[in-house]
Amino acid sequence: MSYDKFAKVEQVHHEEDTCSCGCHNKKELQNDSQKDDECACCHDEEDGCDCCHDEEDGCGCCHDEKEDGCGCCHDGEDDCDCCHDGEEDECECGCSHDDDCAQVHNHIHNHAYKRHHEHTHTHESHEGHELRTNGGEMKVYILENLGCANCAAKMEKKIQELPDVVDASITFSTKQLRVVSEHSENLLPQLQRICASIETEVIVRERTERKAEVAATEKKGLTDNKKEGLWIAASAVVFTIGFIVKNNSLLASDICFIAAYLMLGAEIIMTAVKNIIKGNVFDENFLMSIATIGALCIGDFAEAAGVMLFYRVGELFEEIAVERSRNQIMSAVDMRPEVVNLVAGDEVTTIPAEDAKKGDVVLVRPGDRIPLDGTILEGESRIDTSAVTGEPVPVSVRAGSEVISGCVNTSGLLKVRVDKVLSESMVTRILNSVENAAASKPQMERFITKFARVYTPIVVLIAVCTAIIPSLIVGDWSKWVYTALTFLVISCPCALVLSVPLAFFSGIGAGSKLGILFKGGLSLEAMKNIKAIVMDKTGTITEGNFVVQYVNATEACDSDELLALAASCEMSSSHPIGESIVAAAKGSGLKLERPETVEEISGKGIRAVIRGKEVLCGNFQLLESRNIDLKKYHREIVGSEVLVAKDGIFMGNLVIDDTVKAEASEAIAAMKRQGVKTVMLTGDALDSAKSVANETGIDEVYAKLLPIDKLNKLKSIRKKYGPVMFVGDGINDAPVLAGADVGAAMGSGADAAIEAADVVFMTSSVSAISQSMKIAKDVNRIAIQNVVFALAVKVLVMVLGLVGFANMWMAVFADTGVAMLCVLNAIRVLYTFRK
């Protein structure tokens, strides 16, 4: 929720008959040297907009017909409390849905701002990078035993060609297949047939929510890897014996090499044959089979067995590295509980987490994760929220406190009422966010996938030409056929296809551990080019809550007496400024007295009687109208003011303002060190905005902006500097978030802002902005490193092969060895960024 609405209140904050939040009329604004005719206030979440200003005054939140924009700040709900009455084509604030106000409301009500895929500006479009639905239903499947990234790309292409499929996407990093289809009920057999035709071991099943099944699958994978390792070790022993007996018996040595080759290569050859029958020729199994059989044909048995051994070892290590990195990332974000402790009377029973219903009471012991979103009924404790928000400081909770799943109960025993079932709780939402992000493929990954389709045929063609043309010229068939066989091994593009998505997936996982939720690889890819970071003020750079900043007492009283008088008058107030005064007094341990009588004076403040003394608490106009001598009053430059008088004597004034986040200055400095411009856009008064900008070191500031003004200003900033990222938290920020190259929302913000954003900062910390930029740049750099390294090694081995210095051992390293190194390089991001 954006709190810009409160920060605009100048001088007064009390209710008026025509406006619940109390705003100046035009005359009063002019008295305060305010040149604009707008109502500087907006409204709280409960009351909506109760103001009914006349045409003369105008209103910044519910404008008259002359205004072009709608500056209102709504609550977190989907409807617009001040402008809509439920009709789609009407707006009670005077604007039609054909004007600029409609741009705001259409974004909010129709969700037309679904991130930057629907931008109207002219920078590069991202259309087609997410699954197209076109009215179809999306289902998610798990591809068990999927081990080849290049095979996954082939499966995806074939599935997309099915007549009933609208769109499909396979995410190798999560082994998930997402299919949008109009008729999904009979789709599973077709999907199984396609996937098995490309990679025979793959089993397609519908995704379930049971964590136990995932654990069982992971355990099976570990068991299979152990069996694979033992079989490879046994083959290696036979291969080694071949070398040992070579000097004594060449025949025995060759038999050992052939036996080792059959032990290692029989499965590969059989798989290649099956795939050829199914029409899948240029896969890794076929290429390795041809290369090693070719070596056997030219009599190099040791080479054939050794290359197959090296290949199988490389494949095993690559699979272990991929699985380990996948598990590390998923374990960081998959905090779903398998079971919960259900409280029924005096009994506690253990039930599956997905069976818990709304309203159930669950027991959370010290050290346990809070399993489901809910409200504490009994107990007090401190909870560690770092796994969800990245915030390292534990939070105190007690009966009545709302808690979110995934946080750790560090001390007391808690009874929690379930408010959201597992599928709706935070742990599932975070997991889904990461999985959806992994499924959103960046342009680099899509380019590499397309490149891989032409890379293999081209290298195979080069291999054929290498085997035939030089042999016909110079006649050394054995040498050039051997060189061609090395090319076949190199022609597998797995290292290329695997390294890019894993790098982006690692970045998404690293961000999630810090409370930064990237909504896709596109977001990470776009962030590397950001030249300017544009931020909202309230709730983004500032805390979004009013705090008493100064207590300026005259000689008639001291500071404590002044604060206590003001707080006593405000005890019944529900206004944020009044509440902040009461909170400040209680925080200082001051004794408050409930007034004998309280009278609200419309638009000016409060008249109260305390111990028979008349106390006035309000704005300048209130005290002036009662002929209070204000010669000792000095107008503050920033912040909202409350003036206090007792028995006709001016006692002093209080200055209330929003507080800048503690880490804001260092965070802004970190952004500047990354070479980006920092800009603040706000609807607040210019003096207040400049004060915050000066304190934090922001380069440029633009104030008194309506939402449509922010969008127009964003366009001009983009034109001036280049790609921009906008960071906001309010529902009125949704259009600007959608209009930016990258939109980022604070996790404490409105749902509409979070929905519109490409990145969500769960910590609501300004420092998360520079962290996300660093992650994005590192991920993109690593992805490029992997592509360049893989291609460079392959080209180098090909060149060395042509000049006679490369062999098949080097070719296998250029394939599986490089793939494994790329995997290890990709997961560096996980270890670079820690809490």
Tab-separated table of N, CA, C and O in Angstrom, residues 298 462-464 466-467 470 476-490 797-808 811:
chain	number	residue	atom	x	y	z
A	298	ILE	N	38.867	-49.094	-37.101
A	298	ILE	CA	40.238	-48.827	-37.553
A	298	ILE	C	41.250	-49.496	-36.627
A	298	ILE	O	42.457	-49.237	-36.716
A	462	ILE	N	30.572	-31.136	-41.472
A	462	ILE	CA	32.016	-30.877	-41.486
A	462	ILE	C	32.789	-32.176	-41.260
A	462	ILE	O	33.833	-32.416	-41.898
A	463	ALA	N	32.274	-33.023	-40.355
A	463	ALA	CA	32.939	-34.307	-40.085
A	463	ALA	C	32.958	-35.187	-41.324
A	463	ALA	O	33.987	-35.815	-41.641
A	464	VAL	N	31.836	-35.248	-42.039
A	464	VAL	CA	31.764	-36.060	-43.254
A	464	VAL	C	32.741	-35.531	-44.308
A	464	VAL	O	33.481	-36.313	-44.949
A	466	THR	N	35.406	-33.809	-43.719
A	466	THR	CA	36.770	-34.056	-43.237
A	466	THR	C	37.202	-35.485	-43.500
A	466	THR	O	38.373	-35.760	-43.804
A	467	ALA	N	36.280	-36.412	-43.387
A	467	ALA	CA	36.609	-37.823	-43.621
A	467	ALA	C	36.859	-38.110	-45.090
A	467	ALA	O	37.731	-38.930	-45.440
A	470	PRO	N	39.808	-34.714	-47.631
A	470	PRO	CA	41.272	-34.844	-47.511
A	470	PRO	C	41.761	-36.253	-47.860
A	470	PRO	O	42.854	-36.415	-48.426
A	476	ASP	N	45.280	-40.622	-46.912
A	476	ASP	CA	45.425	-41.147	-45.559
A	476	ASP	C	44.056	-41.270	-44.896
A	476	ASP	O	43.656	-40.471	-44.060
A	477	TRP	N	43.308	-42.317	-45.272
A	477	TRP	CA	41.936	-42.477	-44.809
A	477	TRP	C	41.844	-42.646	-43.290
A	477	TRP	O	40.966	-42.100	-42.639
A	478	SER	N	42.764	-43.420	-42.728
A	478	SER	CA	42.711	-43.686	-41.291
A	478	SER	C	42.808	-42.410	-40.476
A	478	SER	O	42.037	-42.185	-39.526
A	479	LYS	N	43.734	-41.526	-40.835
A	479	LYS	CA	43.937	-40.276	-40.097
A	479	LYS	C	42.709	-39.387	-40.173
A	479	LYS	O	42.217	-38.872	-39.154
A	480	TRP	N	42.170	-39.200	-41.387
A	480	TRP	CA	41.069	-38.244	-41.552
A	480	TRP	C	39.733	-38.803	-41.057
A	480	TRP	O	38.891	-38.046	-40.578
A	481	VAL	N	39.570	-40.112	-41.142
A	481	VAL	CA	38.350	-40.704	-40.551
A	481	VAL	C	38.382	-40.551	-39.038
A	481	VAL	O	37.367	-40.228	-38.404
A	482	TYR	N	39.556	-40.758	-38.450
A	482	TYR	CA	39.702	-40.589	-37.001
A	482	TYR	C	39.407	-39.134	-36.592
A	482	TYR	O	38.724	-38.874	-35.610
A	483	THR	N	39.941	-38.186	-37.379
A	483	THR	CA	39.677	-36.763	-37.109
A	483	THR	C	38.187	-36.466	-37.205
A	483	THR	O	37.622	-35.739	-36.389
A	484	ALA	N	37.544	-37.066	-38.222
A	484	ALA	CA	36.103	-36.861	-38.392
A	484	ALA	C	35.322	-37.422	-37.208
A	484	ALA	O	34.312	-36.841	-36.783
A	485	LEU	N	35.796	-38.544	-36.673
A	485	LEU	CA	35.122	-39.141	-35.515
A	485	LEU	C	35.201	-38.224	-34.293
A	485	LEU	O	34.257	-38.152	-33.501
A	486	THR	N	36.334	-37.527	-34.129
A	486	THR	CA	36.434	-36.573	-33.020
A	486	THR	C	35.424	-35.441	-33.187
A	486	THR	O	34.851	-34.942	-32.213
A	487	PHE	N	35.195	-35.047	-34.448
A	487	PHE	CA	34.216	-33.994	-34.708
A	487	PHE	C	32.805	-34.446	-34.308
A	487	PHE	O	32.008	-33.651	-33.825
A	488	LEU	N	32.505	-35.713	-34.541
A	488	LEU	CA	31.174	-36.219	-34.181
A	488	LEU	C	30.934	-36.116	-32.675
A	488	LEU	O	29.826	-35.807	-32.219
A	489	VAL	N	31.978	-36.418	-31.895
A	489	VAL	CA	31.847	-36.315	-30.439
A	489	VAL	C	31.594	-34.862	-30.037
A	489	VAL	O	30.767	-34.570	-29.165
A	490	ILE	N	32.291	-33.935	-30.697
A	490	ILE	CA	32.165	-32.516	-30.380
A	490	ILE	C	30.797	-31.967	-30.785
A	490	ILE	O	30.324	-30.982	-30.222
A	797	VAL	N	39.348	-27.652	-30.321
A	797	VAL	CA	39.595	-29.079	-30.537
A	797	VAL	C	39.435	-29.423	-32.013
A	797	VAL	O	40.196	-30.250	-32.559
A	798	MET	N	38.471	-28.804	-32.672
A	798	MET	CA	38.295	-29.060	-34.110
A	798	MET	C	39.514	-28.592	-34.901
A	798	MET	O	39.994	-29.301	-35.804
A	799	VAL	N	40.018	-27.422	-34.552
A	799	VAL	CA	41.200	-26.899	-35.243
A	799	VAL	C	42.415	-27.792	-34.971
A	799	VAL	O	43.188	-28.134	-35.904
A	800	LEU	N	42.586	-28.186	-33.708
A	800	LEU	CA	43.701	-29.080	-33.369
A	800	LEU	C	43.561	-30.424	-34.070
A	800	LEU	O	44.563	-31.045	-34.468
A	801	GLY	N	42.319	-30.879	-34.236
A	801	GLY	CA	42.087	-32.134	-34.945
A	801	GLY	C	42.489	-32.027	-36.404
A	801	GLY	O	43.075	-32.965	-36.975
A	802	LEU	N	42.185	-30.903	-37.027
A	802	LEU	CA	42.527	-30.711	-38.441
A	802	LEU	C	44.033	-30.687	-38.673
A	802	LEU	O	44.520	-31.120	-39.724
A	803	VAL	N	44.767	-30.177	-37.663
A	803	VAL	CA	46.227	-30.109	-37.826
A	803	VAL	C	46.917	-31.315	-37.209
A	803	VAL	O	48.144	-31.373	-37.148
A	804	GLY	N	46.100	-32.263	-36.681
A	804	GLY	CA	46.666	-33.533	-36.225
A	804	GLY	C	47.073	-33.597	-34.772
A	804	GLY	O	47.802	-34.515	-34.377
A	805	PHE	N	46.622	-32.652	-33.941
A	805	PHE	CA	47.025	-32.649	-32.535
A	805	PHE	C	45.929	-33.069	-31.562
A	805	PHE	O	46.173	-33.177	-30.368
A	806	ALA	N	44.726	-33.283	-32.049
A	806	ALA	CA	43.614	-33.620	-31.159
A	806	ALA	C	43.225	-35.078	-31.327
A	806	ALA	O	43.392	-35.666	-32.390
A	807	ASN	N	42.721	-35.663	-30.250
A	807	ASN	CA	42.207	-37.033	-30.321
A	807	ASN	C	40.809	-37.075	-29.718
A	807	ASN	O	40.264	-36.068	-29.270
A	808	MET	N	40.221	-38.276	-29.673
A	808	MET	CA	38.863	-38.404	-29.177
A	808	MET	C	38.764	-38.148	-27.677
A	808	MET	O	37.706	-37.759	-27.185
A	811	ALA	N	38.125	-34.669	-27.454
A	811	ALA	CA	36.776	-34.404	-27.948
A	811	ALA	C	35.730	-34.682	-26.866
A	811	ALA	O	34.757	-33.934	-26.709
